[in-house]
PDB file of C-alpha atoms in Angstrom:
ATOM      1  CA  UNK H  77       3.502 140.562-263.620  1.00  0.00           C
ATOM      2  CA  UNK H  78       7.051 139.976-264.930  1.00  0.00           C
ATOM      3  CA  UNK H  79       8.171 141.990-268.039  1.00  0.00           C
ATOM      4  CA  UNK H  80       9.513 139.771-270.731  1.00  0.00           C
ATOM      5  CA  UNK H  81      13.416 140.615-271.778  1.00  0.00           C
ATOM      6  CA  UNK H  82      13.967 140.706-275.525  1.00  0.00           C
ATOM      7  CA  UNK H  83      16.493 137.878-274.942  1.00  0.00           C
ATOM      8  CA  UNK H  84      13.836 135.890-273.970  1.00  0.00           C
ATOM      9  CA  UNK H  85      11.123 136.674-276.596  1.00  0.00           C
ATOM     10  CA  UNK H  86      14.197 135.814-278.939  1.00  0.00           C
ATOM     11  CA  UNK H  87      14.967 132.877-277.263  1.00  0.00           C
ATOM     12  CA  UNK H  88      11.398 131.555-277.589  1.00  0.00           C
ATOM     13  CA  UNK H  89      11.053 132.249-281.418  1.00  0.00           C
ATOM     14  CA  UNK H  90      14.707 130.785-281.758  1.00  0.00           C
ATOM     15  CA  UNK H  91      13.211 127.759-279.788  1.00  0.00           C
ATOM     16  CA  UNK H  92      10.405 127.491-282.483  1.00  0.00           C
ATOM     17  CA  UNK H  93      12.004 127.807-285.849  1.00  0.00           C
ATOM     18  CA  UNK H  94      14.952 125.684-284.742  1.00  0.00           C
ATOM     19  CA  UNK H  95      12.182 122.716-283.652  1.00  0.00           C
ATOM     20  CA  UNK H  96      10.222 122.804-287.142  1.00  0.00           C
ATOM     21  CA  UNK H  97      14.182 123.663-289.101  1.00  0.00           C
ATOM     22  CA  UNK H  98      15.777 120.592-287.562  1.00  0.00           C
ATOM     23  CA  UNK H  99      12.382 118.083-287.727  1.00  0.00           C
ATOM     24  CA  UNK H 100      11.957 119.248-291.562  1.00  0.00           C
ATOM     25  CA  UNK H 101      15.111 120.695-293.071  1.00  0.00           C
ATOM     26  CA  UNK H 102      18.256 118.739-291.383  1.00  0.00           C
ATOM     27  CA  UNK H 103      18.511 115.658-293.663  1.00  0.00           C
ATOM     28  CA  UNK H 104      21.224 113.740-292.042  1.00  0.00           C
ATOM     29  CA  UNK H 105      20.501 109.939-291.586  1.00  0.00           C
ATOM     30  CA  UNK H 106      22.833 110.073-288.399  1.00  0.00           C
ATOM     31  CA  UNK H 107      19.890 112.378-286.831  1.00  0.00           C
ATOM     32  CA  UNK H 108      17.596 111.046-284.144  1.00  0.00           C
ATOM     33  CA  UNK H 109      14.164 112.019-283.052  1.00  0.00           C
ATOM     34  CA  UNK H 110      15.197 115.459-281.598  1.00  0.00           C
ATOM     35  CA  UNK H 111      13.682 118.020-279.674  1.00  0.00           C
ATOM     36  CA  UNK H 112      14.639 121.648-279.178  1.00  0.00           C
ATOM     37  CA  UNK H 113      13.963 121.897-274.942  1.00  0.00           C
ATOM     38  CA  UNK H 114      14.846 125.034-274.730  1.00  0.00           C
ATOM     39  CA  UNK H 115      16.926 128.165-275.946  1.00  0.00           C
ATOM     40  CA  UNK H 116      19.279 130.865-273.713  1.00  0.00           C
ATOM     41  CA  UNK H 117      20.529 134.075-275.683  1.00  0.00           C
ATOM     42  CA  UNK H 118      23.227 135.831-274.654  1.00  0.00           C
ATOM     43  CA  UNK H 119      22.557 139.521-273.649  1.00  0.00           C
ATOM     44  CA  UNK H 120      24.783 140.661-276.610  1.00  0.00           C
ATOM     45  CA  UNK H 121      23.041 138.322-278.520  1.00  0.00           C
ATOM     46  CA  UNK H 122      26.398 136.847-279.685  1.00  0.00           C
ATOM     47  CA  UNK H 123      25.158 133.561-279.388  1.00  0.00           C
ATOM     48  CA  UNK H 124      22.542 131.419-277.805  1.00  0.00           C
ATOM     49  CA  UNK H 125      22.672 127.908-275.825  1.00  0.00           C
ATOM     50  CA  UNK H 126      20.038 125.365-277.706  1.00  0.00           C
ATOM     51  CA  UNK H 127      19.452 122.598-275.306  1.00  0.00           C
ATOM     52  CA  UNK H 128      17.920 119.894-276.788  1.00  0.00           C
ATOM     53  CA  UNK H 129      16.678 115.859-275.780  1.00  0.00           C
ATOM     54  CA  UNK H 130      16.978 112.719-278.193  1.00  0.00           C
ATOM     55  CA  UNK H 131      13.515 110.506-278.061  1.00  0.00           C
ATOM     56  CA  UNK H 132      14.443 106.884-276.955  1.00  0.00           C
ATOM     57  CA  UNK H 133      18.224 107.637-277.761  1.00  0.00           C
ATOM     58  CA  UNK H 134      19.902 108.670-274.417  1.00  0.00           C
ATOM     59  CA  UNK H 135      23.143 106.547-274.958  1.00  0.00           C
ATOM     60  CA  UNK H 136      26.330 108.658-274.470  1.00  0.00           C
ATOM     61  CA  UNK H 137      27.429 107.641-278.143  1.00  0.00           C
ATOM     62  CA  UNK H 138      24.125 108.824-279.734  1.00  0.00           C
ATOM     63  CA  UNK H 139      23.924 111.941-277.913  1.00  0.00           C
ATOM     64  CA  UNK H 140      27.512 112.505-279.284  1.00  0.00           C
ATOM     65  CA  UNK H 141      26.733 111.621-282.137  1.00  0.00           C
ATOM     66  CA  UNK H 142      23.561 113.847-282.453  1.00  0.00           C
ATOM     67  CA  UNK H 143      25.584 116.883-281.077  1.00  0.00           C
ATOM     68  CA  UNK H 144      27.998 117.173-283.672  1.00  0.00           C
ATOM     69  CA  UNK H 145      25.550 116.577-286.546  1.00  0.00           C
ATOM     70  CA  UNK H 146      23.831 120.043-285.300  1.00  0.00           C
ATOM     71  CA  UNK H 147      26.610 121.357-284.970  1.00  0.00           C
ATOM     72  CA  UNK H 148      27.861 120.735-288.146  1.00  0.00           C
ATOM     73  CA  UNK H 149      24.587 121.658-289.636  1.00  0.00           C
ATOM     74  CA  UNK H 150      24.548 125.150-287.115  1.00  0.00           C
ATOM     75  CA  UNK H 151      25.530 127.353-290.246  1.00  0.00           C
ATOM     76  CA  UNK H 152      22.780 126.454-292.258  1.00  0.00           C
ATOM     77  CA  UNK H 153      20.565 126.615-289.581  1.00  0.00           C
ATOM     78  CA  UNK H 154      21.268 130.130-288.795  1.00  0.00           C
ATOM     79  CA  UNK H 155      21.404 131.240-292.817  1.00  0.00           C
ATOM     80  CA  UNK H 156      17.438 130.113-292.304  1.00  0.00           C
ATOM     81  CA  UNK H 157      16.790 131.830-289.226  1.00  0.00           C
ATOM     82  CA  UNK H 158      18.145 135.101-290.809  1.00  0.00           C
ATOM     83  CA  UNK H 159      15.416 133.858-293.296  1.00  0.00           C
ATOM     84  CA  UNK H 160      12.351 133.387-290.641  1.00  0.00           C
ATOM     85  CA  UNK H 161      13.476 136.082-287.742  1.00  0.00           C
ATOM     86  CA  UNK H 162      14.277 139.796-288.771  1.00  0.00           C
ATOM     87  CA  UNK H 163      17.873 140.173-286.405  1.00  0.00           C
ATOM     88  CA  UNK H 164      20.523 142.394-287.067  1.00  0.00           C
ATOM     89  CA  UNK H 165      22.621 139.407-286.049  1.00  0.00           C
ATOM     90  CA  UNK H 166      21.401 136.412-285.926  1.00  0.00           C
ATOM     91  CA  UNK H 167      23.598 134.471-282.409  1.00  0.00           C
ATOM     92  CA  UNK H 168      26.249 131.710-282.605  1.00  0.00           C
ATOM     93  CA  UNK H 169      24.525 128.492-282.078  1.00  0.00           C
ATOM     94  CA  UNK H 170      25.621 126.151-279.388  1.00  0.00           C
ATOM     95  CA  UNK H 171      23.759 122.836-278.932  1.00  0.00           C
ATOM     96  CA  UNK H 172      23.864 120.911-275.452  1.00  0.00           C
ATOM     97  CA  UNK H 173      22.575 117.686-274.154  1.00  0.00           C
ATOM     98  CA  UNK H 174      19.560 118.555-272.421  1.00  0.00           C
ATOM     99  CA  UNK H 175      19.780 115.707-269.154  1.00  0.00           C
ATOM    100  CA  UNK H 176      16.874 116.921-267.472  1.00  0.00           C
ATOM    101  CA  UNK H 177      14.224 114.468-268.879  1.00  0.00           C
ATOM    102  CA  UNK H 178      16.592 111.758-268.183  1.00  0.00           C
ATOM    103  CA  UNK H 179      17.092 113.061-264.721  1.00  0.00           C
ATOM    104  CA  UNK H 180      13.401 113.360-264.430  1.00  0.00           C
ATOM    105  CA  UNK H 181      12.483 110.008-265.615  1.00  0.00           C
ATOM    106  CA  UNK H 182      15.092 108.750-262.851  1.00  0.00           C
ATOM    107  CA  UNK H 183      13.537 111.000-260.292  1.00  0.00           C
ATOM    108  CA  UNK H 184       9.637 109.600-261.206  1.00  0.00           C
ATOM    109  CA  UNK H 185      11.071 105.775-261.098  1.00  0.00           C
ATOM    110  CA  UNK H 186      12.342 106.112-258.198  1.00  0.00           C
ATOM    111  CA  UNK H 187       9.562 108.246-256.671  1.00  0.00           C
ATOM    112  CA  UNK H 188       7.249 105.117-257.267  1.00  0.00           C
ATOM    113  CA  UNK H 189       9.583 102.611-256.434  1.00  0.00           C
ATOM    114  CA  UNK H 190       9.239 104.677-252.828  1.00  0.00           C
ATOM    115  CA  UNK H 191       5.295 104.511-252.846  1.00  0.00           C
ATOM    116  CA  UNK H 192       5.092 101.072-254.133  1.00  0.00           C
ATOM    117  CA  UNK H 193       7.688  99.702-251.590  1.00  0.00           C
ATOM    118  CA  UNK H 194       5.795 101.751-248.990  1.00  0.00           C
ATOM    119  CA  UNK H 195       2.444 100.022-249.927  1.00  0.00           C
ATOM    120  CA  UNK H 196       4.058  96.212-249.982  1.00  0.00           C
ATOM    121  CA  UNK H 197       5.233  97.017-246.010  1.00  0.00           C
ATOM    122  CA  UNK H 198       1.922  98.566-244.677  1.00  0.00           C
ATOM    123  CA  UNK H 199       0.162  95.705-246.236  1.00  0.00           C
ATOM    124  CA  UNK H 200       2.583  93.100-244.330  1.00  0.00           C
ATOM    125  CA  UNK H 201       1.871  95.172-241.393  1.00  0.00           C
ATOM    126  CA  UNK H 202      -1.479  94.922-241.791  1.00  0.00           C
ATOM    127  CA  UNK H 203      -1.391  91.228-242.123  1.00  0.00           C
ATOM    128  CA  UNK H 204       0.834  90.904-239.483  1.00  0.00           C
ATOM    129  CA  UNK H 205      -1.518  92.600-237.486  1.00  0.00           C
ATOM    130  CA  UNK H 206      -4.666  90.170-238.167  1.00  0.00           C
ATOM    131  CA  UNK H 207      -2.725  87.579-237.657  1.00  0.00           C
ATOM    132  CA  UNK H 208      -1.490  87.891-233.992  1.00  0.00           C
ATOM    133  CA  UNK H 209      -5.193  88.463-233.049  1.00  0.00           C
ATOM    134  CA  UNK H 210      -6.050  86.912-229.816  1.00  0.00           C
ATOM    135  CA  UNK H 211      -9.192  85.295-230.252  1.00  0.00           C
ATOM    136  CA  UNK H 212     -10.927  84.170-226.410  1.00  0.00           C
TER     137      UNK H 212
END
């Protein structure tokens, strides 16, 4: 079984308070449905990569948009994680787009696009088939 790194155990608390801070505690109108995806800290702990989705908001103006409101709220976020987490230092924050929903989403669409055009031609074969029947 795989030992857990402190950077990880960090990065999964991180994950956590940032989720409930931003959902409860961010009050900026400009703010969309957002969730925290996932959290990378640095070894040094100097800072650590939030990547994070917007819920029905995926255009490249809102996800902008959404970016530079955490970022502009990233102080005050980490003055309450110093709060919730005991760290000697508490990391830089650095929010990214997280595109692999989106990418997913694209991937499962087209996945059943696949099946379902795969389905329409073995039923026209099948058809075609029973119809070219000889009968005596």
């Amino acid at each position: 079984m795989r030992e857990f790194k402190r950077t990880d155990r960090v990065g999964d608390q991180l994950q956590k308070e940032l989720a409930v801070l931003i959902q409860r505690e961010v009050k900026d109108p400009r703010l969309g449905m957002v969730t925290v995806s996932g959290v990378t800290v640095s070894r040094d702990f100097g800072y650590a990569d939030v990547y994070v989705t917007l819920l029905g908001e995926d255009s490249p103006e809102r996800v902008k948009e959404n970016l530079k409101v955490l970022r502009q709220a990233g102080g005050f976020l980490r003055s309450q994680i110093a709060r919730r987490i005991k760290l000697r230092h508490v990391p830089e924050l650095r929010f990214h787009y997280d595109e692999s929903v989106v990418r997913g989403q694209r991937l499962s669409s087209l996945i059943e696009q696949a099946v379902s055009s795969d389905r329409e031609r073995q039923a026209g074969a099948v058809q075609d088939t029973n119809g070219t029947e000889e009968h005596d």
